[in-house]
Amino acid sequence: MDTMQLLVNAVTVVFIAATMFAAGLGTTLPALRAVFATPLLPLLALLANLVVIPLLGWGVAALFGLSAAAFIALVLAASSPGGPLGAKLSALRDGDVVAGTAIQVLLAAVGSLTFGLTANGVLALAEVGGGISIDVAALVRTVAILQLVPFAVGLSLRHCTPLTAQSWHGAAAKVSTVTFVAVLAGMLLGNWQAVVALLGSRTLLAGAVLAAAAFATGMALATGPPARRAGMGGVAAVRNAGPALAAIGIAFDDDPAILAAFAGVLVSGMAVALPIAAVLSRRRGATPA
Protein backbone atom coordinates (compact mmCIF):
# COMPACT_ATOMS: atom_id res chain seq x y z
CA MET A 1 0.00 0.00 0.00
CA ASP A 2 1.52 3.36 -1.05
CA THR A 3 1.99 6.42 1.15
CA MET A 4 -1.00 8.27 -0.33
CA GLN A 5 -3.38 5.42 0.44
CA LEU A 6 -2.05 5.07 3.98
CA LEU A 7 -2.60 8.78 4.50
CA VAL A 8 -6.13 8.62 3.08
CA ASN A 9 -6.93 5.67 5.36
CA ALA A 10 -5.64 7.55 8.41
CA VAL A 11 -7.64 10.68 7.56
CA THR A 12 -10.72 8.50 6.93
CA VAL A 13 -10.51 7.17 10.49
CA VAL A 14 -10.34 10.74 11.82
CA PHE A 15 -13.24 11.78 9.57
CA ILE A 16 -15.55 8.98 10.75
CA ALA A 17 -14.74 9.42 14.44
CA ALA A 18 -14.91 13.24 14.35
CA THR A 19 -18.20 13.19 12.47
CA MET A 20 -19.94 10.94 14.95
CA PHE A 21 -18.36 12.71 17.93
CA ALA A 22 -19.72 16.02 16.60
CA ALA A 23 -23.13 14.41 16.09
CA GLY A 24 -23.14 13.28 19.72
CA LEU A 25 -22.06 16.70 20.97
CA GLY A 26 -24.88 18.32 19.02
CA THR A 27 -27.62 15.92 20.10
CA THR A 28 -29.68 16.07 23.28
CA LEU A 29 -31.56 13.22 24.85
CA PRO A 30 -34.86 15.18 24.98
CA ALA A 31 -34.56 15.93 21.25
CA LEU A 32 -33.96 12.26 20.48
CA ARG A 33 -36.91 11.22 22.63
CA ALA A 34 -39.17 13.77 20.92
CA VAL A 35 -38.38 12.39 17.46
CA PHE A 36 -38.74 8.77 18.51
CA ALA A 37 -41.90 9.37 20.54
CA THR A 38 -43.84 8.70 17.34
CA PRO A 39 -42.13 5.65 15.83
CA LEU A 40 -43.65 5.94 12.36
CA LEU A 41 -41.04 8.45 11.11
CA PRO A 42 -37.96 6.43 12.16
CA LEU A 43 -39.55 3.20 10.91
CA LEU A 44 -40.24 4.74 7.51
CA ALA A 45 -36.71 6.16 7.40
CA LEU A 46 -35.25 2.73 8.14
CA LEU A 47 -37.43 1.17 5.41
CA ALA A 48 -36.36 3.79 2.88
CA ASN A 49 -32.65 3.70 3.66
CA LEU A 50 -32.05 0.06 4.54
CA VAL A 51 -34.32 -1.60 1.97
CA VAL A 52 -35.61 0.64 -0.81
CA ILE A 53 -32.46 2.64 -1.60
CA PRO A 54 -30.11 -0.40 -1.72
CA LEU A 55 -32.53 -1.99 -4.19
CA LEU A 56 -32.57 1.27 -6.16
CA GLY A 57 -28.78 1.17 -6.24
CA TRP A 58 -28.86 -2.32 -7.71
CA GLY A 59 -31.50 -1.28 -10.22
CA VAL A 60 -29.66 1.87 -11.33
CA ALA A 61 -26.36 0.00 -11.68
CA ALA A 62 -28.04 -2.68 -13.80
CA LEU A 63 -29.96 -0.10 -15.84
CA PHE A 64 -26.77 1.74 -16.81
CA GLY A 65 -24.80 -1.47 -17.39
CA LEU A 66 -21.96 -0.35 -15.13
CA SER A 67 -18.59 -2.09 -15.02
CA ALA A 68 -17.93 -4.38 -12.05
CA ALA A 69 -15.95 -1.72 -10.15
CA ALA A 70 -18.59 0.98 -10.68
CA PHE A 71 -21.40 -1.49 -9.89
CA ILE A 72 -19.74 -2.39 -6.60
CA ALA A 73 -19.12 1.27 -5.73
CA LEU A 74 -22.76 2.22 -6.40
CA VAL A 75 -24.10 -0.71 -4.38
CA LEU A 76 -21.77 0.10 -1.47
CA ALA A 77 -22.98 3.70 -1.49
CA ALA A 78 -26.63 2.70 -1.71
CA SER A 79 -26.21 0.22 1.17
CA SER A 80 -24.61 2.75 3.51
CA PRO A 81 -27.13 5.17 5.09
CA GLY A 82 -26.63 7.98 7.54
CA GLY A 83 -24.16 10.32 5.83
CA PRO A 84 -23.44 13.19 8.26
CA LEU A 85 -23.71 15.86 5.57
CA GLY A 86 -27.34 14.83 5.09
CA ALA A 87 -28.26 16.32 8.45
CA LYS A 88 -26.68 19.60 7.33
CA LEU A 89 -28.97 19.66 4.30
CA SER A 90 -31.97 19.43 6.60
CA ALA A 91 -30.81 22.63 8.31
CA LEU A 92 -31.19 24.80 5.20
CA ARG A 93 -33.57 27.72 5.79
CA ASP A 94 -35.68 26.73 8.78
CA GLY A 95 -35.48 23.01 8.12
CA ASP A 96 -36.25 20.45 10.78
CA VAL A 97 -32.73 20.22 12.22
CA VAL A 98 -33.67 18.08 15.22
CA ALA A 99 -35.44 15.42 13.17
CA GLY A 100 -32.72 15.46 10.51
CA THR A 101 -29.94 14.98 13.04
CA ALA A 102 -31.81 12.32 15.02
CA ILE A 103 -32.67 10.25 11.94
CA GLN A 104 -29.15 10.63 10.53
CA VAL A 105 -27.68 9.33 13.78
CA LEU A 106 -30.18 6.46 13.88
CA LEU A 107 -29.33 5.46 10.30
CA ALA A 108 -25.59 5.71 10.91
CA ALA A 109 -25.86 3.54 14.01
CA VAL A 110 -28.13 0.88 12.52
CA GLY A 111 -26.40 1.06 9.14
CA SER A 112 -23.03 0.30 10.72
CA LEU A 113 -24.50 -3.08 11.70
CA THR A 114 -26.55 -3.82 8.57
CA PHE A 115 -24.27 -2.44 5.86
CA GLY A 116 -22.14 -5.56 5.38
CA LEU A 117 -25.14 -7.88 5.20
CA THR A 118 -26.99 -5.62 2.77
CA ALA A 119 -24.04 -5.07 0.43
CA ASN A 120 -23.16 -8.78 0.51
CA GLY A 121 -26.73 -9.75 -0.30
CA VAL A 122 -27.13 -7.33 -3.21
CA LEU A 123 -23.75 -8.17 -4.77
CA ALA A 124 -24.42 -11.90 -4.41
CA LEU A 125 -27.88 -11.65 -6.00
CA ALA A 126 -26.49 -9.46 -8.79
CA GLU A 127 -23.57 -11.88 -9.26
CA VAL A 128 -21.07 -9.03 -9.25
CA GLY A 129 -17.71 -8.94 -7.52
CA GLY A 130 -16.26 -12.25 -8.59
CA GLY A 131 -17.52 -14.08 -5.53
CA ILE A 132 -15.70 -11.77 -3.12
CA SER A 133 -17.62 -11.55 0.15
CA ILE A 134 -17.39 -8.69 2.62
CA ASP A 135 -16.26 -9.88 6.05
CA VAL A 136 -19.34 -8.72 7.93
CA ALA A 137 -17.94 -9.38 11.40
CA ALA A 138 -14.72 -7.47 10.75
CA LEU A 139 -16.62 -4.63 9.13
CA VAL A 140 -19.10 -4.37 12.00
CA ARG A 141 -16.26 -4.25 14.52
CA THR A 142 -14.40 -1.58 12.58
CA VAL A 143 -17.33 0.66 11.72
CA ALA A 144 -19.27 0.23 14.95
CA ILE A 145 -16.23 1.19 17.02
CA LEU A 146 -15.44 4.19 14.83
CA GLN A 147 -19.06 5.39 14.74
CA LEU A 148 -20.94 4.26 17.83
CA VAL A 149 -18.24 4.84 20.44
CA PRO A 150 -17.47 8.48 19.44
CA PHE A 151 -21.19 9.24 19.24
CA ALA A 152 -21.82 7.75 22.68
CA VAL A 153 -18.94 9.78 24.14
CA GLY A 154 -20.21 12.97 22.53
CA LEU A 155 -23.79 12.33 23.66
CA SER A 156 -22.60 11.64 27.21
CA LEU A 157 -20.63 14.87 27.27
CA ARG A 158 -23.67 16.79 25.99
CA HIS A 159 -25.81 15.26 28.74
CA CYS A 160 -23.33 15.64 31.61
CA THR A 161 -21.44 18.82 30.67
CA PRO A 162 -23.58 20.71 28.11
CA LEU A 163 -21.47 23.89 28.16
CA THR A 164 -18.28 21.95 27.39
CA ALA A 165 -20.05 19.97 24.68
CA GLN A 166 -21.36 23.14 23.04
CA SER A 167 -17.92 24.75 23.10
CA TRP A 168 -16.35 21.66 21.49
CA HIS A 169 -19.08 21.09 18.91
CA GLY A 170 -17.94 23.75 16.44
CA ALA A 171 -14.35 22.49 16.38
CA ALA A 172 -15.43 18.86 15.97
CA ALA A 173 -17.77 19.80 13.12
CA LYS A 174 -14.96 21.68 11.37
CA VAL A 175 -12.63 18.72 11.72
CA SER A 176 -15.34 16.51 10.21
CA THR A 177 -15.85 18.83 7.23
CA VAL A 178 -12.13 19.36 6.57
CA THR A 179 -11.27 15.67 6.81
CA PHE A 180 -14.20 14.75 4.53
CA VAL A 181 -12.84 17.10 1.88
CA ALA A 182 -9.34 15.68 2.45
CA VAL A 183 -10.56 12.09 2.06
CA LEU A 184 -12.43 12.93 -1.12
CA ALA A 185 -9.43 14.81 -2.53
CA GLY A 186 -7.13 11.95 -1.59
CA MET A 187 -9.32 9.42 -3.37
CA LEU A 188 -9.47 11.62 -6.46
CA LEU A 189 -5.75 12.44 -6.54
CA GLY A 190 -4.50 9.04 -5.48
CA ASN A 191 -6.45 7.35 -8.26
CA TRP A 192 -6.44 10.19 -10.78
CA GLN A 193 -6.03 7.96 -13.84
CA ALA A 194 -9.11 5.95 -12.92
CA VAL A 195 -10.96 9.18 -12.07
CA VAL A 196 -10.13 10.71 -15.46
CA ALA A 197 -11.44 7.54 -17.09
CA LEU A 198 -14.81 8.18 -15.38
CA LEU A 199 -15.32 11.51 -17.15
CA GLY A 200 -18.09 11.09 -19.67
CA SER A 201 -18.85 7.60 -18.36
CA ARG A 202 -22.17 6.33 -17.07
CA THR A 203 -20.84 6.03 -13.52
CA LEU A 204 -21.26 9.72 -12.72
CA LEU A 205 -24.73 9.76 -14.27
CA ALA A 206 -25.70 6.67 -12.28
CA GLY A 207 -24.53 8.34 -9.05
CA ALA A 208 -26.61 11.41 -9.85
CA VAL A 209 -29.69 9.34 -10.65
CA LEU A 210 -29.32 7.34 -7.44
CA ALA A 211 -29.06 10.54 -5.37
CA ALA A 212 -32.19 12.01 -6.99
CA ALA A 213 -34.10 8.76 -6.50
CA ALA A 214 -32.93 8.51 -2.88
CA PHE A 215 -34.01 12.10 -2.22
CA ALA A 216 -37.48 11.37 -3.61
CA THR A 217 -37.70 8.13 -1.62
CA GLY A 218 -36.73 9.85 1.62
CA MET A 219 -39.40 12.50 1.09
CA ALA A 220 -42.08 10.00 0.08
CA LEU A 221 -41.44 7.71 3.06
CA ALA A 222 -41.66 10.43 5.70
CA THR A 223 -44.28 12.06 7.87
CA GLY A 224 -44.89 15.60 9.00
CA PRO A 225 -44.74 19.04 7.39
CA PRO A 226 -42.87 19.82 4.14
CA ALA A 227 -39.75 21.00 6.00
CA ARG A 228 -39.41 17.64 7.74
CA ARG A 229 -40.09 15.68 4.53
CA ALA A 230 -37.47 17.68 2.66
CA GLY A 231 -35.03 17.04 5.49
CA MET A 232 -35.63 13.31 5.28
CA GLY A 233 -34.99 13.52 1.54
CA GLY A 234 -31.63 15.19 2.17
CA VAL A 235 -30.67 12.61 4.79
CA ALA A 236 -31.54 9.79 2.38
CA ALA A 237 -29.68 11.31 -0.58
CA VAL A 238 -26.34 11.65 1.23
CA ARG A 239 -24.84 8.25 1.87
CA ASN A 240 -22.31 7.38 4.59
CA ALA A 241 -18.76 7.15 3.19
CA GLY A 242 -17.26 5.55 6.32
CA PRO A 243 -18.60 1.97 6.10
CA ALA A 244 -18.15 1.88 2.32
CA LEU A 245 -14.52 2.99 2.53
CA ALA A 246 -13.89 0.43 5.27
CA ALA A 247 -15.42 -2.28 3.07
CA ILE A 248 -13.31 -1.26 0.06
CA GLY A 249 -10.21 -1.57 2.23
CA ILE A 250 -11.16 -4.84 3.95
CA ALA A 251 -12.81 -6.77 1.10
CA PHE A 252 -11.31 -5.21 -2.02
CA ASP A 253 -7.81 -4.26 -0.84
CA ASP A 254 -8.38 -0.58 -1.71
CA ASP A 255 -8.93 -1.36 -5.38
CA PRO A 256 -8.14 1.91 -7.26
CA ALA A 257 -10.98 1.41 -9.75
CA ILE A 258 -13.56 0.94 -6.98
CA LEU A 259 -12.17 3.87 -4.96
CA ALA A 260 -12.30 6.14 -8.01
CA ALA A 261 -15.83 5.04 -8.88
CA PHE A 262 -16.95 5.53 -5.28
CA ALA A 263 -15.47 9.05 -5.22
CA GLY A 264 -17.28 9.79 -8.47
CA VAL A 265 -20.57 8.52 -7.07
CA LEU A 266 -20.16 10.70 -3.96
CA VAL A 267 -19.33 13.83 -5.97
CA SER A 268 -22.13 13.38 -8.51
CA GLY A 269 -24.59 12.57 -5.73
CA MET A 270 -23.73 15.72 -3.80
CA ALA A 271 -23.93 17.74 -7.03
CA VAL A 272 -27.57 16.64 -7.31
CA ALA A 273 -28.60 16.64 -3.63
CA LEU A 274 -27.38 20.16 -2.83
CA PRO A 275 -29.39 21.97 -5.56
CA ILE A 276 -32.54 19.97 -4.75
CA ALA A 277 -32.25 20.86 -1.05
CA ALA A 278 -31.56 24.52 -1.92
CA VAL A 279 -34.60 24.75 -4.23
CA LEU A 280 -36.88 23.18 -1.62
CA SER A 281 -35.57 25.53 1.07
CA ARG A 282 -36.25 28.58 -1.15
CA ARG A 283 -39.78 27.37 -1.74
CA ARG A 284 -40.29 27.09 2.02
CA GLY A 285 -38.93 30.59 2.46
CA ALA A 286 -41.25 31.94 -0.21
CA THR A 287 -44.35 30.32 1.30
CA PRO A 288 -46.36 32.77 3.43
CA ALA A 289 -46.58 31.84 7.08
XYZ file of C-alpha atoms in Angstrom:
289
model
C 0.000 0.000 0.000
C 1.520 3.358 -1.053
C 1.990 6.420 1.148
C -0.996 8.273 -0.328
C -3.379 5.418 0.440
C -2.051 5.066 3.978
C -2.601 8.785 4.500
C -6.127 8.616 3.083
C -6.932 5.669 5.359
C -5.642 7.550 8.414
C -7.637 10.678 7.560
C -10.716 8.501 6.934
C -10.512 7.175 10.487
C -10.340 10.737 11.817
C -13.242 11.783 9.575
C -15.549 8.977 10.750
C -14.737 9.425 14.437
C -14.911 13.243 14.348
C -18.204 13.185 12.474
C -19.939 10.939 14.955
C -18.360 12.706 17.931
C -19.717 16.016 16.602
C -23.131 14.412 16.095
C -23.138 13.277 19.719
C -22.063 16.698 20.974
C -24.883 18.322 19.018
C -27.623 15.922 20.100
C -29.675 16.074 23.279
C -31.562 13.216 24.852
C -34.863 15.177 24.977
C -34.559 15.929 21.251
C -33.962 12.256 20.475
C -36.907 11.221 22.633
C -39.169 13.773 20.916
C -38.378 12.388 17.459
C -38.735 8.767 18.505
C -41.896 9.369 20.538
C -43.845 8.702 17.343
C -42.126 5.646 15.835
C -43.646 5.938 12.355
C -41.039 8.450 11.115
C -37.964 6.429 12.160
C -39.549 3.196 10.911
C -40.245 4.741 7.505
C -36.705 6.160 7.402
C -35.254 2.730 8.138
C -37.427 1.173 5.413
C -36.355 3.791 2.875
C -32.649 3.700 3.656
C -32.052 0.060 4.542
C -34.325 -1.602 1.966
C -35.609 0.644 -0.810
C -32.458 2.635 -1.603
C -30.111 -0.396 -1.723
C -32.529 -1.989 -4.193
C -32.574 1.266 -6.157
C -28.777 1.170 -6.242
C -28.865 -2.322 -7.707
C -31.498 -1.284 -10.224
C -29.665 1.867 -11.326
C -26.356 -0.004 -11.677
C -28.038 -2.683 -13.797
C -29.958 -0.103 -15.836
C -26.772 1.739 -16.808
C -24.802 -1.468 -17.388
C -21.956 -0.350 -15.132
C -18.595 -2.088 -15.017
C -17.932 -4.377 -12.054
C -15.947 -1.722 -10.155
C -18.586 0.976 -10.675
C -21.401 -1.493 -9.895
C -19.738 -2.389 -6.598
C -19.124 1.274 -5.734
C -22.758 2.220 -6.398
C -24.102 -0.712 -4.376
C -21.772 0.100 -1.469
C -22.977 3.700 -1.491
C -26.632 2.701 -1.708
C -26.210 0.223 1.171
C -24.608 2.750 3.514
C -27.135 5.169 5.087
C -26.630 7.980 7.538
C -24.156 10.318 5.829
C -23.441 13.189 8.260
C -23.713 15.861 5.567
C -27.339 14.826 5.093
C -28.258 16.323 8.454
C -26.684 19.602 7.333
C -28.971 19.661 4.297
C -31.969 19.427 6.602
C -30.810 22.627 8.313
C -31.190 24.798 5.205
C -33.575 27.722 5.786
C -35.684 26.732 8.776
C -35.482 23.012 8.117
C -36.253 20.447 10.784
C -32.732 20.218 12.223
C -33.673 18.076 15.223
C -35.441 15.418 13.169
C -32.725 15.462 10.507
C -29.941 14.980 13.040
C -31.806 12.320 15.019
C -32.666 10.251 11.942
C -29.149 10.629 10.529
C -27.678 9.329 13.776
C -30.180 6.457 13.878
C -29.327 5.464 10.297
C -25.588 5.709 10.906
C -25.862 3.536 14.006
C -28.131 0.881 12.519
C -26.398 1.063 9.142
C -23.032 0.305 10.720
C -24.495 -3.077 11.702
C -26.546 -3.824 8.570
C -24.266 -2.444 5.862
C -22.145 -5.559 5.383
C -25.144 -7.882 5.196
C -26.994 -5.616 2.773
C -24.041 -5.075 0.434
C -23.160 -8.781 0.513
C -26.726 -9.751 -0.298
C -27.132 -7.331 -3.213
C -23.754 -8.170 -4.768
C -24.423 -11.901 -4.413
C -27.878 -11.651 -6.002
C -26.493 -9.461 -8.785
C -23.571 -11.884 -9.263
C -21.069 -9.027 -9.251
C -17.705 -8.936 -7.521
C -16.259 -12.254 -8.593
C -17.517 -14.080 -5.532
C -15.698 -11.770 -3.115
C -17.615 -11.550 0.148
C -17.394 -8.690 2.618
C -16.264 -9.876 6.048
C -19.337 -8.717 7.926
C -17.945 -9.375 11.404
C -14.723 -7.472 10.748
C -16.625 -4.632 9.134
C -19.103 -4.372 12.000
C -16.259 -4.253 14.521
C -14.397 -1.579 12.578
C -17.334 0.658 11.716
C -19.268 0.229 14.949
C -16.233 1.192 17.017
C -15.438 4.187 14.832
C -19.056 5.392 14.743
C -20.938 4.262 17.830
C -18.238 4.844 20.441
C -17.473 8.477 19.441
C -21.188 9.240 19.237
C -21.820 7.755 22.682
C -18.938 9.777 24.136
C -20.210 12.974 22.529
C -23.793 12.335 23.661
C -22.602 11.636 27.211
C -20.627 14.871 27.274
C -23.670 16.794 25.991
C -25.812 15.255 28.736
C -23.326 15.638 31.609
C -21.444 18.819 30.667
C -23.578 20.709 28.111
C -21.467 23.888 28.160
C -18.285 21.954 27.395
C -20.051 19.969 24.684
C -21.360 23.136 23.035
C -17.923 24.749 23.101
C -16.350 21.662 21.485
C -19.078 21.090 18.911
C -17.937 23.750 16.444
C -14.352 22.493 16.383
C -15.425 18.862 15.975
C -17.768 19.803 13.118
C -14.959 21.684 11.371
C -12.626 18.716 11.718
C -15.344 16.512 10.213
C -15.846 18.830 7.227
C -12.131 19.356 6.566
C -11.274 15.669 6.809
C -14.195 14.746 4.529
C -12.838 17.097 1.877
C -9.342 15.681 2.449
C -10.559 12.095 2.061
C -12.430 12.932 -1.123
C -9.433 14.811 -2.529
C -7.133 11.947 -1.590
C -9.322 9.416 -3.372
C -9.469 11.624 -6.457
C -5.750 12.442 -6.543
C -4.501 9.043 -5.482
C -6.448 7.349 -8.258
C -6.445 10.192 -10.784
C -6.030 7.964 -13.836
C -9.115 5.952 -12.921
C -10.961 9.178 -12.075
C -10.129 10.706 -15.464
C -11.442 7.540 -17.090
C -14.805 8.184 -15.385
C -15.323 11.506 -17.155
C -18.087 11.086 -19.672
C -18.849 7.600 -18.361
C -22.167 6.328 -17.073
C -20.838 6.029 -13.517
C -21.261 9.724 -12.724
C -24.725 9.758 -14.274
C -25.696 6.673 -12.279
C -24.526 8.338 -9.052
C -26.606 11.410 -9.850
C -29.692 9.340 -10.655
C -29.317 7.341 -7.436
C -29.062 10.541 -5.370
C -32.187 12.012 -6.987
C -34.099 8.757 -6.501
C -32.929 8.506 -2.882
C -34.011 12.100 -2.218
C -37.480 11.369 -3.615
C -37.696 8.127 -1.623
C -36.732 9.852 1.622
C -39.395 12.500 1.090
C -42.076 10.004 0.079
C -41.438 7.713 3.059
C -41.661 10.430 5.700
C -44.283 12.056 7.874
C -44.885 15.598 9.004
C -44.738 19.035 7.389
C -42.867 19.823 4.137
C -39.753 21.002 6.000
C -39.410 17.638 7.736
C -40.087 15.677 4.533
C -37.469 17.682 2.664
C -35.031 17.038 5.494
C -35.634 13.307 5.284
C -34.986 13.524 1.545
C -31.632 15.186 2.168
C -30.670 12.610 4.785
C -31.543 9.788 2.376
C -29.681 11.305 -0.583
C -26.341 11.650 1.227
C -24.838 8.247 1.873
C -22.312 7.383 4.588
C -18.765 7.153 3.193
C -17.263 5.552 6.321
C -18.597 1.974 6.097
C -18.155 1.876 2.316
C -14.521 2.991 2.531
C -13.895 0.429 5.268
C -15.420 -2.279 3.066
C -13.307 -1.260 0.063
C -10.214 -1.566 2.235
C -11.158 -4.836 3.947
C -12.813 -6.766 1.105
C -11.315 -5.206 -2.018
C -7.806 -4.256 -0.844
C -8.376 -0.581 -1.712
C -8.932 -1.355 -5.382
C -8.140 1.914 -7.262
C -10.984 1.414 -9.752
C -13.555 0.938 -6.975
C -12.172 3.866 -4.962
C -12.296 6.142 -8.005
C -15.827 5.041 -8.876
C -16.952 5.529 -5.285
C -15.467 9.046 -5.221
C -17.281 9.791 -8.474
C -20.569 8.523 -7.065
C -20.159 10.704 -3.961
C -19.327 13.828 -5.968
C -22.128 13.385 -8.506
C -24.588 12.567 -5.729
C -23.733 15.725 -3.798
C -23.929 17.739 -7.032
C -27.567 16.644 -7.313
C -28.597 16.639 -3.631
C -27.385 20.163 -2.827
C -29.391 21.966 -5.559
C -32.535 19.965 -4.747
C -32.248 20.862 -1.054
C -31.565 24.518 -1.923
C -34.600 24.745 -4.232
C -36.877 23.179 -1.623
C -35.572 25.533 1.070
C -36.251 28.576 -1.145
C -39.784 27.366 -1.736
C -40.292 27.092 2.021
C -38.933 30.592 2.461
C -41.246 31.943 -0.214
C -44.346 30.320 1.297
C -46.361 32.766 3.435
C -46.584 31.836 7.084
